[in-house]
């Protein structure tokens, strides 16, 4: 379904009357035709508030029927001082449209982003864009994937020129906004330096504490302990004492044995009493024979 005239008319009125609330022209996936693009271009001539234009995935082309339509829009943007982004991806823009965009790049110093992905730009159109970029210092992004540019050198040249423009834009921004450079860009560097310093001091403190610990340990190892040792040395007994002890032990054993022997002998008939021979020969007491001791 095409974007109808009734739907487009109020939007064109906002654009042409320079409505301050309208800063982005969103017309992607609206099936915008070449004829409708001419109407949009006319409305943009007097607008100073729109800063981005989205016309992706529509029915825009630069074939015979639409010859000059893309060029007409680019001609309007040459003198526009507010539009910084133009997105035309997903259409049928070929070498003629690429030529018109290349002319725009040589004259416009406001636009920073252009989207031309998924179109029909070939090597010839890619070379035109690369040559135009050599005279442009503001374009930072140029989307070209999904086209028919086969020459690798052309793509490398475009990327190098875009990178150069981005670097110069950063330097320009830093010069124009020194307050942001001072407060937002330099502070992280200072913080990193402080962290590195604190990290080095911490590591130094750790090393010194380690060295102190090791030195204290070495001193404590070298210093003799004042506390008495908990292990007791075994008591030593001299040879003389051991011999005397053994002699006394023998005597006590012999003395202990002697009374027992005396009692046994007394029970047998008396110890040390010499009996008469005639008594010894015939006396029997308690069923036991008497024994003679010398």
PDB file of C-alpha atoms in Angstrom:
ATOM      1  CA  UNK A   1       0.000   0.000   0.000  1.00  0.00           C
ATOM      2  CA  UNK A   2       1.419   3.354  -1.076  1.00  0.00           C
ATOM      3  CA  UNK A   3       1.787   6.285   1.279  1.00  0.00           C
ATOM      4  CA  UNK A   4      -1.306   8.239   0.283  1.00  0.00           C
ATOM      5  CA  UNK A   5      -1.437  11.909  -0.553  1.00  0.00           C
ATOM      6  CA  UNK A   6      -3.764  12.567   2.368  1.00  0.00           C
ATOM      7  CA  UNK A   7      -1.211  11.023   4.764  1.00  0.00           C
ATOM      8  CA  UNK A   8       1.719  12.913   3.257  1.00  0.00           C
ATOM      9  CA  UNK A   9       0.024  16.326   3.019  1.00  0.00           C
ATOM     10  CA  UNK A  10      -0.022  17.194   6.787  1.00  0.00           C
ATOM     11  CA  UNK A  11       3.591  16.091   7.118  1.00  0.00           C
ATOM     12  CA  UNK A  12       4.640  18.267   4.175  1.00  0.00           C
ATOM     13  CA  UNK A  13       2.856  21.174   5.801  1.00  0.00           C
ATOM     14  CA  UNK A  14       4.880  20.716   8.996  1.00  0.00           C
ATOM     15  CA  UNK A  15       8.106  20.589   7.011  1.00  0.00           C
ATOM     16  CA  UNK A  16       7.373  23.607   4.830  1.00  0.00           C
ATOM     17  CA  UNK A  17       6.161  25.748   7.764  1.00  0.00           C
ATOM     18  CA  UNK A  18       9.320  24.916   9.693  1.00  0.00           C
ATOM     19  CA  UNK A  19       7.590  23.308  12.687  1.00  0.00           C
ATOM     20  CA  UNK A  20      10.162  23.433  15.548  1.00  0.00           C
ATOM     21  CA  UNK A  21       8.804  20.203  17.060  1.00  0.00           C
ATOM     22  CA  UNK A  22       9.638  18.237  13.905  1.00  0.00           C
ATOM     23  CA  UNK A  23      13.380  17.511  13.918  1.00  0.00           C
ATOM     24  CA  UNK A  24      13.435  14.027  12.376  1.00  0.00           C
ATOM     25  CA  UNK A  25      11.714  13.118   9.093  1.00  0.00           C
ATOM     26  CA  UNK A  26      10.742   9.452   9.479  1.00  0.00           C
ATOM     27  CA  UNK A  27       9.521   8.038   6.140  1.00  0.00           C
ATOM     28  CA  UNK A  28      11.083   4.560   6.052  1.00  0.00           C
ATOM     29  CA  UNK A  29       9.041   1.594   4.808  1.00  0.00           C
ATOM     30  CA  UNK A  30       6.334   3.933   3.437  1.00  0.00           C
ATOM     31  CA  UNK A  31       6.698   2.964  -0.248  1.00  0.00           C
ATOM     32  CA  UNK A  32       7.608   6.539  -1.115  1.00  0.00           C
ATOM     33  CA  UNK A  33       7.794   7.056  -4.887  1.00  0.00           C
ATOM     34  CA  UNK A  34       9.995   9.369  -6.935  1.00  0.00           C
ATOM     35  CA  UNK A  35       7.092  11.791  -7.377  1.00  0.00           C
ATOM     36  CA  UNK A  36       6.516  12.013  -3.652  1.00  0.00           C
ATOM     37  CA  UNK A  37      10.253  12.539  -3.112  1.00  0.00           C
ATOM     38  CA  UNK A  38      10.043  15.665  -5.285  1.00  0.00           C
ATOM     39  CA  UNK A  39       7.308  17.041  -3.004  1.00  0.00           C
ATOM     40  CA  UNK A  40       9.386  16.284   0.094  1.00  0.00           C
ATOM     41  CA  UNK A  41      12.426  17.994  -1.435  1.00  0.00           C
ATOM     42  CA  UNK A  42      10.409  21.140  -2.156  1.00  0.00           C
ATOM     43  CA  UNK A  43       9.160  21.256   1.431  1.00  0.00           C
ATOM     44  CA  UNK A  44      12.729  20.970   2.769  1.00  0.00           C
ATOM     45  CA  UNK A  45      13.905  24.129   0.959  1.00  0.00           C
ATOM     46  CA  UNK A  46      12.688  26.430   3.729  1.00  0.00           C
ATOM     47  CA  UNK A  47      13.172  24.122   6.718  1.00  0.00           C
ATOM     48  CA  UNK A  48      15.842  24.822   9.347  1.00  0.00           C
ATOM     49  CA  UNK A  49      14.835  22.404  12.136  1.00  0.00           C
ATOM     50  CA  UNK A  50      15.051  18.923  10.619  1.00  0.00           C
ATOM     51  CA  UNK A  51      18.427  17.324  11.333  1.00  0.00           C
ATOM     52  CA  UNK A  52      17.903  13.798   9.971  1.00  0.00           C
ATOM     53  CA  UNK A  53      16.014  12.264   7.025  1.00  0.00           C
ATOM     54  CA  UNK A  54      14.971   8.606   6.920  1.00  0.00           C
ATOM     55  CA  UNK A  55      13.859   7.311   3.493  1.00  0.00           C
ATOM     56  CA  UNK A  56      15.029   3.686   3.717  1.00  0.00           C
ATOM     57  CA  UNK A  57      13.263   0.751   2.035  1.00  0.00           C
ATOM     58  CA  UNK A  58      11.041   2.734  -0.321  1.00  0.00           C
ATOM     59  CA  UNK A  59      10.590   2.805  -4.112  1.00  0.00           C
ATOM     60  CA  UNK A  60      13.217   5.417  -4.961  1.00  0.00           C
ATOM     61  CA  UNK A  61      15.319   4.900  -8.073  1.00  0.00           C
ATOM     62  CA  UNK A  62      17.414   6.804 -10.591  1.00  0.00           C
ATOM     63  CA  UNK A  63      16.289   4.923 -13.700  1.00  0.00           C
ATOM     64  CA  UNK A  64      14.753   6.585 -16.782  1.00  0.00           C
ATOM     65  CA  UNK A  65      11.438   7.382 -15.098  1.00  0.00           C
ATOM     66  CA  UNK A  66      13.127   8.835 -12.005  1.00  0.00           C
ATOM     67  CA  UNK A  67      16.142  10.429 -13.608  1.00  0.00           C
ATOM     68  CA  UNK A  68      17.216  13.487 -11.650  1.00  0.00           C
ATOM     69  CA  UNK A  69      14.978  12.856  -8.604  1.00  0.00           C
ATOM     70  CA  UNK A  70      17.873  11.877  -6.299  1.00  0.00           C
ATOM     71  CA  UNK A  71      19.883  14.751  -7.778  1.00  0.00           C
ATOM     72  CA  UNK A  72      17.062  17.156  -6.965  1.00  0.00           C
ATOM     73  CA  UNK A  73      17.077  16.147  -3.278  1.00  0.00           C
ATOM     74  CA  UNK A  74      20.881  16.415  -3.158  1.00  0.00           C
ATOM     75  CA  UNK A  75      20.683  19.886  -4.696  1.00  0.00           C
ATOM     76  CA  UNK A  76      18.329  21.007  -1.902  1.00  0.00           C
ATOM     77  CA  UNK A  77      20.665  19.613   0.741  1.00  0.00           C
ATOM     78  CA  UNK A  78      23.701  21.409  -0.682  1.00  0.00           C
ATOM     79  CA  UNK A  79      22.606  24.675   0.937  1.00  0.00           C
ATOM     80  CA  UNK A  80      20.819  23.196   3.954  1.00  0.00           C
ATOM     81  CA  UNK A  81      22.616  23.971   7.247  1.00  0.00           C
ATOM     82  CA  UNK A  82      20.776  21.686   9.673  1.00  0.00           C
ATOM     83  CA  UNK A  83      20.420  18.220   8.118  1.00  0.00           C
ATOM     84  CA  UNK A  84      23.354  16.105   9.284  1.00  0.00           C
ATOM     85  CA  UNK A  85      22.151  12.559   8.531  1.00  0.00           C
ATOM     86  CA  UNK A  86      20.558  11.159   5.356  1.00  0.00           C
ATOM     87  CA  UNK A  87      19.559   7.469   5.086  1.00  0.00           C
ATOM     88  CA  UNK A  88      18.571   6.076   1.672  1.00  0.00           C
ATOM     89  CA  UNK A  89      19.328   2.376   2.115  1.00  0.00           C
ATOM     90  CA  UNK A  90      17.155  -0.345   0.624  1.00  0.00           C
ATOM     91  CA  UNK A  91      16.167   1.513  -2.587  1.00  0.00           C
ATOM     92  CA  UNK A  92      17.256   1.247  -6.220  1.00  0.00           C
ATOM     93  CA  UNK A  93      19.871   3.974  -6.414  1.00  0.00           C
ATOM     94  CA  UNK A  94      22.543   3.325  -9.045  1.00  0.00           C
ATOM     95  CA  UNK A  95      25.424   5.171 -10.651  1.00  0.00           C
ATOM     96  CA  UNK A  96      23.376   8.341 -11.399  1.00  0.00           C
ATOM     97  CA  UNK A  97      22.296   8.692  -7.809  1.00  0.00           C
ATOM     98  CA  UNK A  98      25.867   8.011  -6.639  1.00  0.00           C
ATOM     99  CA  UNK A  99      27.077  10.805  -8.913  1.00  0.00           C
ATOM    100  CA  UNK A 100      24.573  13.262  -7.384  1.00  0.00           C
ATOM    101  CA  UNK A 101      25.631  12.262  -3.868  1.00  0.00           C
ATOM    102  CA  UNK A 102      29.302  12.702  -4.825  1.00  0.00           C
ATOM    103  CA  UNK A 103      28.553  16.262  -5.956  1.00  0.00           C
ATOM    104  CA  UNK A 104      26.823  16.906  -2.636  1.00  0.00           C
ATOM    105  CA  UNK A 105      29.854  15.726  -0.678  1.00  0.00           C
ATOM    106  CA  UNK A 106      32.116  18.222  -2.431  1.00  0.00           C
ATOM    107  CA  UNK A 107      29.884  21.165  -1.466  1.00  0.00           C
ATOM    108  CA  UNK A 108      28.263  20.253   1.841  1.00  0.00           C
ATOM    109  CA  UNK A 109      30.220  20.431   5.119  1.00  0.00           C
ATOM    110  CA  UNK A 110      27.320  19.648   7.475  1.00  0.00           C
ATOM    111  CA  UNK A 111      26.323  16.048   6.721  1.00  0.00           C
ATOM    112  CA  UNK A 112      28.204  13.473   8.808  1.00  0.00           C
ATOM    113  CA  UNK A 113      26.286  10.243   8.023  1.00  0.00           C
ATOM    114  CA  UNK A 114      24.925   8.855   4.747  1.00  0.00           C
ATOM    115  CA  UNK A 115      23.345   5.425   4.366  1.00  0.00           C
ATOM    116  CA  UNK A 116      23.396   3.845   0.887  1.00  0.00           C
ATOM    117  CA  UNK A 117      23.400   0.153   1.799  1.00  0.00           C
ATOM    118  CA  UNK A 118      21.454  -2.396  -0.282  1.00  0.00           C
ATOM    119  CA  UNK A 119      21.230  -0.295  -3.459  1.00  0.00           C
ATOM    120  CA  UNK A 120      22.586  -0.781  -6.990  1.00  0.00           C
ATOM    121  CA  UNK A 121      25.832   1.198  -6.847  1.00  0.00           C
ATOM    122  CA  UNK A 122      28.621  -0.407  -8.906  1.00  0.00           C
ATOM    123  CA  UNK A 123      32.381   0.215  -9.183  1.00  0.00           C
ATOM    124  CA  UNK A 124      31.882   3.433 -11.158  1.00  0.00           C
ATOM    125  CA  UNK A 125      29.627   4.918  -8.478  1.00  0.00           C
ATOM    126  CA  UNK A 126      32.001   3.771  -5.727  1.00  0.00           C
ATOM    127  CA  UNK A 127      34.945   5.502  -7.412  1.00  0.00           C
ATOM    128  CA  UNK A 128      32.937   8.748  -7.678  1.00  0.00           C
ATOM    129  CA  UNK A 129      32.199   8.626  -3.970  1.00  0.00           C
ATOM    130  CA  UNK A 130      35.861   7.933  -3.109  1.00  0.00           C
ATOM    131  CA  UNK A 131      37.032  10.881  -5.241  1.00  0.00           C
ATOM    132  CA  UNK A 132      34.439  13.170  -3.641  1.00  0.00           C
ATOM    133  CA  UNK A 133      35.518  12.147  -0.140  1.00  0.00           C
ATOM    134  CA  UNK A 134      39.039  13.376  -0.843  1.00  0.00           C
ATOM    135  CA  UNK A 135      37.496  16.890  -0.952  1.00  0.00           C
ATOM    136  CA  UNK A 136      35.253  16.391   2.088  1.00  0.00           C
ATOM    137  CA  UNK A 137      36.289  16.702   5.740  1.00  0.00           C
ATOM    138  CA  UNK A 138      32.970  16.232   7.562  1.00  0.00           C
ATOM    139  CA  UNK A 139      31.456  12.895   6.445  1.00  0.00           C
ATOM    140  CA  UNK A 140      32.292  10.231   9.049  1.00  0.00           C
ATOM    141  CA  UNK A 141      29.975   7.346   8.100  1.00  0.00           C
ATOM    142  CA  UNK A 142      29.107   6.023   4.633  1.00  0.00           C
ATOM    143  CA  UNK A 143      27.228   2.721   4.542  1.00  0.00           C
ATOM    144  CA  UNK A 144      27.828   0.853   1.286  1.00  0.00           C
ATOM    145  CA  UNK A 145      27.356  -2.840   2.073  1.00  0.00           C
ATOM    146  CA  UNK A 146      24.927  -4.712  -0.146  1.00  0.00           C
ATOM    147  CA  UNK A 147      25.962  -2.867  -3.331  1.00  0.00           C
ATOM    148  CA  UNK A 148      27.927  -4.072  -6.350  1.00  0.00           C
ATOM    149  CA  UNK A 149      31.293  -2.444  -5.625  1.00  0.00           C
ATOM    150  CA  UNK A 150      33.876  -5.108  -6.496  1.00  0.00           C
ATOM    151  CA  UNK A 151      37.083  -3.078  -6.432  1.00  0.00           C
ATOM    152  CA  UNK A 152      38.636  -3.609  -3.038  1.00  0.00           C
ATOM    153  CA  UNK A 153      40.962  -0.639  -3.404  1.00  0.00           C
ATOM    154  CA  UNK A 154      37.967   1.692  -3.724  1.00  0.00           C
ATOM    155  CA  UNK A 155      36.483   0.465  -0.452  1.00  0.00           C
ATOM    156  CA  UNK A 156      39.852   0.733   1.337  1.00  0.00           C
ATOM    157  CA  UNK A 157      40.263   4.318   0.137  1.00  0.00           C
ATOM    158  CA  UNK A 158      36.776   5.245   1.338  1.00  0.00           C
ATOM    159  CA  UNK A 159      37.416   3.721   4.777  1.00  0.00           C
ATOM    160  CA  UNK A 160      40.751   5.520   5.146  1.00  0.00           C
ATOM    161  CA  UNK A 161      39.210   8.894   4.223  1.00  0.00           C
ATOM    162  CA  UNK A 162      36.323   8.381   6.635  1.00  0.00           C
ATOM    163  CA  UNK A 163      38.756   7.495   9.423  1.00  0.00           C
ATOM    164  CA  UNK A 164      40.733  10.659   8.733  1.00  0.00           C
ATOM    165  CA  UNK A 165      37.547  12.737   8.961  1.00  0.00           C
ATOM    166  CA  UNK A 166      36.591  11.121  12.279  1.00  0.00           C
ATOM    167  CA  UNK A 167      39.980  11.922  13.789  1.00  0.00           C
ATOM    168  CA  UNK A 168      39.842  15.543  12.651  1.00  0.00           C
ATOM    169  CA  UNK A 169      36.295  15.823  14.034  1.00  0.00           C
ATOM    170  CA  UNK A 170      37.503  14.681  17.448  1.00  0.00           C
ATOM    171  CA  UNK A 171      40.287  17.263  17.454  1.00  0.00           C
ATOM    172  CA  UNK A 172      37.881  19.988  16.374  1.00  0.00           C
ATOM    173  CA  UNK A 173      35.446  19.045  19.113  1.00  0.00           C
ATOM    174  CA  UNK A 174      38.198  19.189  21.724  1.00  0.00           C
ATOM    175  CA  UNK A 175      39.200  22.693  20.555  1.00  0.00           C
ATOM    176  CA  UNK A 176      35.629  23.999  20.444  1.00  0.00           C
ATOM    177  CA  UNK A 177      34.693  22.470  23.830  1.00  0.00           C
ATOM    178  CA  UNK A 178      37.732  22.750  26.116  1.00  0.00           C
ATOM    179  CA  UNK A 179      35.532  22.582  29.207  1.00  0.00           C
ATOM    180  CA  UNK A 180      34.376  19.093  28.226  1.00  0.00           C
ATOM    181  CA  UNK A 181      37.925  18.081  27.474  1.00  0.00           C
ATOM    182  CA  UNK A 182      39.037  19.236  30.933  1.00  0.00           C
ATOM    183  CA  UNK A 183      36.213  17.838  33.021  1.00  0.00           C
ATOM    184  CA  UNK A 184      35.141  14.717  31.126  1.00  0.00           C
ATOM    185  CA  UNK A 185      38.118  13.495  29.168  1.00  0.00           C
ATOM    186  CA  UNK A 186      41.094  14.297  31.356  1.00  0.00           C
ATOM    187  CA  UNK A 187      39.598  13.146  34.643  1.00  0.00           C
ATOM    188  CA  UNK A 188      39.543   9.450  33.711  1.00  0.00           C
ATOM    189  CA  UNK A 189      43.244   9.707  32.797  1.00  0.00           C
ATOM    190  CA  UNK A 190      44.008  11.330  36.158  1.00  0.00           C
ATOM    191  CA  UNK A 191      42.014   8.623  37.940  1.00  0.00           C
ATOM    192  CA  UNK A 192      43.959   5.932  36.115  1.00  0.00           C
ATOM    193  CA  UNK A 193      47.232   7.592  37.111  1.00  0.00           C
ATOM    194  CA  UNK A 194      46.119   7.828  40.726  1.00  0.00           C
ATOM    195  CA  UNK A 195      45.097   4.185  40.686  1.00  0.00           C
ATOM    196  CA  UNK A 196      48.446   3.178  39.217  1.00  0.00           C
ATOM    197  CA  UNK A 197      50.253   5.238  41.880  1.00  0.00           C
ATOM    198  CA  UNK A 198      48.157   3.790  44.692  1.00  0.00           C
ATOM    199  CA  UNK A 199      48.670   0.323  43.267  1.00  0.00           C
ATOM    200  CA  UNK A 200      52.435   0.783  43.192  1.00  0.00           C
ATOM    201  CA  UNK A 201      52.459   2.197  46.748  1.00  0.00           C
ATOM    202  CA  UNK A 202      50.315  -0.688  47.956  1.00  0.00           C
ATOM    203  CA  UNK A 203      52.650  -3.177  46.360  1.00  0.00           C
ATOM    204  CA  UNK A 204      55.601  -1.376  47.987  1.00  0.00           C
ATOM    205  CA  UNK A 205      53.884  -1.516  51.368  1.00  0.00           C
ATOM    206  CA  UNK A 206      53.181  -5.201  50.894  1.00  0.00           C
ATOM    207  CA  UNK A 207      56.820  -5.836  49.999  1.00  0.00           C
ATOM    208  CA  UNK A 208      58.054  -3.871  53.032  1.00  0.00           C
ATOM    209  CA  UNK A 209      55.626  -5.705  55.334  1.00  0.00           C
ATOM    210  CA  UNK A 210      56.800  -9.015  53.917  1.00  0.00           C
ATOM    211  CA  UNK A 211      60.432  -8.046  54.456  1.00  0.00           C
ATOM    212  CA  UNK A 212      59.623  -6.934  58.028  1.00  0.00           C
ATOM    213  CA  UNK A 213      57.893 -10.237  58.731  1.00  0.00           C
ATOM    214  CA  UNK A 214      60.791 -12.242  57.338  1.00  0.00           C
ATOM    215  CA  UNK A 215      63.368 -10.202  59.311  1.00  0.00           C
ATOM    216  CA  UNK A 216      61.372 -10.587  62.548  1.00  0.00           C
ATOM    217  CA  UNK A 217      61.103 -14.314  61.927  1.00  0.00           C
ATOM    218  CA  UNK A 218      64.863 -14.584  61.350  1.00  0.00           C
ATOM    219  CA  UNK A 219      65.559 -12.603  64.558  1.00  0.00           C
ATOM    220  CA  UNK A 220      63.221 -14.798  66.566  1.00  0.00           C
ATOM    221  CA  UNK A 221      64.896 -17.897  65.166  1.00  0.00           C
ATOM    222  CA  UNK A 222      68.383 -16.591  66.022  1.00  0.00           C
ATOM    223  CA  UNK A 223      67.444 -15.466  69.580  1.00  0.00           C
ATOM    224  CA  UNK A 224      67.761 -18.257  72.168  1.00  0.00           C
ATOM    225  CA  UNK A 225      64.587 -19.044  74.027  1.00  0.00           C
ATOM    226  CA  UNK A 226      64.476 -17.897  77.658  1.00  0.00           C
ATOM    227  CA  UNK A 227      61.853 -20.478  78.615  1.00  0.00           C
ATOM    228  CA  UNK A 228      63.069 -23.816  80.006  1.00  0.00           C
ATOM    229  CA  UNK A 229      62.737 -26.742  77.715  1.00  0.00           C
ATOM    230  CA  UNK A 230      59.674 -28.851  78.310  1.00  0.00           C
ATOM    231  CA  UNK A 231      61.526 -32.122  77.624  1.00  0.00           C
ATOM    232  CA  UNK A 232      63.185 -33.707  80.678  1.00  0.00           C
ATOM    233  CA  UNK A 233      66.599 -35.290  80.374  1.00  0.00           C
ATOM    234  CA  UNK A 234      66.722 -38.914  81.565  1.00  0.00           C
ATOM    235  CA  UNK A 235      68.264 -39.394  85.039  1.00  0.00           C
ATOM    236  CA  UNK A 236      71.706 -41.028  84.961  1.00  0.00           C
ATOM    237  CA  UNK A 237      72.801 -43.604  87.603  1.00  0.00           C
ATOM    238  CA  UNK A 238      76.480 -44.079  88.254  1.00  0.00           C
ATOM    239  CA  UNK A 239      78.051 -47.566  88.109  1.00  0.00           C
ATOM    240  CA  UNK A 240      78.987 -47.599  91.817  1.00  0.00           C
ATOM    241  CA  UNK A 241      75.427 -46.800  92.926  1.00  0.00           C
ATOM    242  CA  UNK A 242      74.027 -49.502  90.687  1.00  0.00           C
ATOM    243  CA  UNK A 243      76.391 -52.131  92.124  1.00  0.00           C
ATOM    244  CA  UNK A 244      75.558 -51.172  95.698  1.00  0.00           C
ATOM    245  CA  UNK A 245      71.879 -51.309  94.872  1.00  0.00           C
ATOM    246  CA  UNK A 246      72.271 -54.832  93.463  1.00  0.00           C
ATOM    247  CA  UNK A 247      74.174 -56.042  96.556  1.00  0.00           C
ATOM    248  CA  UNK A 248      71.541 -54.698  98.890  1.00  0.00           C
ATOM    249  CA  UNK A 249      68.849 -56.302  96.785  1.00  0.00           C
ATOM    250  CA  UNK A 250      70.581 -59.706  97.008  1.00  0.00           C
ATOM    251  CA  UNK A 251      70.866 -59.493 100.754  1.00  0.00           C
ATOM    252  CA  UNK A 252      67.249 -58.568 101.185  1.00  0.00           C
ATOM    253  CA  UNK A 253      66.205 -61.503  99.025  1.00  0.00           C
ATOM    254  CA  UNK A 254      68.422 -63.923 100.997  1.00  0.00           C
ATOM    255  CA  UNK A 255      67.122 -62.572 104.307  1.00  0.00           C
ATOM    256  CA  UNK A 256      63.592 -62.971 103.125  1.00  0.00           C
ATOM    257  CA  UNK A 257      64.189 -66.565 102.123  1.00  0.00           C
ATOM    258  CA  UNK A 258      65.975 -67.611 105.353  1.00  0.00           C
ATOM    259  CA  UNK A 259      63.038 -67.431 107.842  1.00  0.00           C
ATOM    260  CA  UNK A 260      60.900 -69.442 105.541  1.00  0.00           C
ATOM    261  CA  UNK A 261      63.562 -72.174 105.374  1.00  0.00           C
ATOM    262  CA  UNK A 262      63.991 -72.138 109.162  1.00  0.00           C
ATOM    263  CA  UNK A 263      60.256 -72.655 109.656  1.00  0.00           C
ATOM    264  CA  UNK A 264      60.243 -75.618 107.306  1.00  0.00           C
ATOM    265  CA  UNK A 265      63.135 -77.238 109.127  1.00  0.00           C
ATOM    266  CA  UNK A 266      61.526 -76.666 112.540  1.00  0.00           C
ATOM    267  CA  UNK A 267      58.465 -78.490 111.360  1.00  0.00           C
ATOM    268  CA  UNK A 268      60.618 -81.470 110.483  1.00  0.00           C
ATOM    269  CA  UNK A 269      61.998 -81.926 114.027  1.00  0.00           C
ATOM    270  CA  UNK A 270      63.978 -78.933 115.096  1.00  0.00           C
ATOM    271  CA  UNK A 271      66.934 -77.208 113.622  1.00  0.00           C
ATOM    272  CA  UNK A 272      70.372 -77.424 115.316  1.00  0.00           C
ATOM    273  CA  UNK A 273      69.426 -79.920 118.038  1.00  0.00           C
ATOM    274  CA  UNK A 274      71.473 -83.081 117.932  1.00  0.00           C
ATOM    275  CA  UNK A 275      69.375 -86.120 118.859  1.00  0.00           C
ATOM    276  CA  UNK A 276      70.837 -89.307 120.456  1.00  0.00           C
ATOM    277  CA  UNK A 277      71.703 -92.012 118.018  1.00  0.00           C
ATOM    278  CA  UNK A 278      69.367 -94.515 119.638  1.00  0.00           C
ATOM    279  CA  UNK A 279      66.487 -92.117 119.301  1.00  0.00           C
ATOM    280  CA  UNK A 280      67.291 -91.306 115.724  1.00  0.00           C
ATOM    281  CA  UNK A 281      67.277 -94.953 114.832  1.00  0.00           C
ATOM    282  CA  UNK A 282      63.819 -95.799 116.011  1.00  0.00           C
ATOM    283  CA  UNK A 283      61.722 -92.794 116.611  1.00  0.00           C
ATOM    284  CA  UNK A 284      58.866 -92.015 114.288  1.00  0.00           C
ATOM    285  CA  UNK A 285      56.626 -89.121 114.923  1.00  0.00           C
ATOM    286  CA  UNK A 286      53.431 -88.269 113.062  1.00  0.00           C
ATOM    287  CA  UNK A 287      54.169 -90.737 110.337  1.00  0.00           C
ATOM    288  CA  UNK A 288      57.419 -89.023 109.233  1.00  0.00           C
ATOM    289  CA  UNK A 289      61.007 -90.215 109.425  1.00  0.00           C
ATOM    290  CA  UNK A 290      63.450 -88.078 111.314  1.00  0.00           C
ATOM    291  CA  UNK A 291      66.356 -86.640 109.438  1.00  0.00           C
ATOM    292  CA  UNK A 292      69.852 -86.179 110.785  1.00  0.00           C
ATOM    293  CA  UNK A 293      71.596 -82.879 110.030  1.00  0.00           C
ATOM    294  CA  UNK A 294      75.269 -82.346 110.462  1.00  0.00           C
TER     295      UNK A 294
END
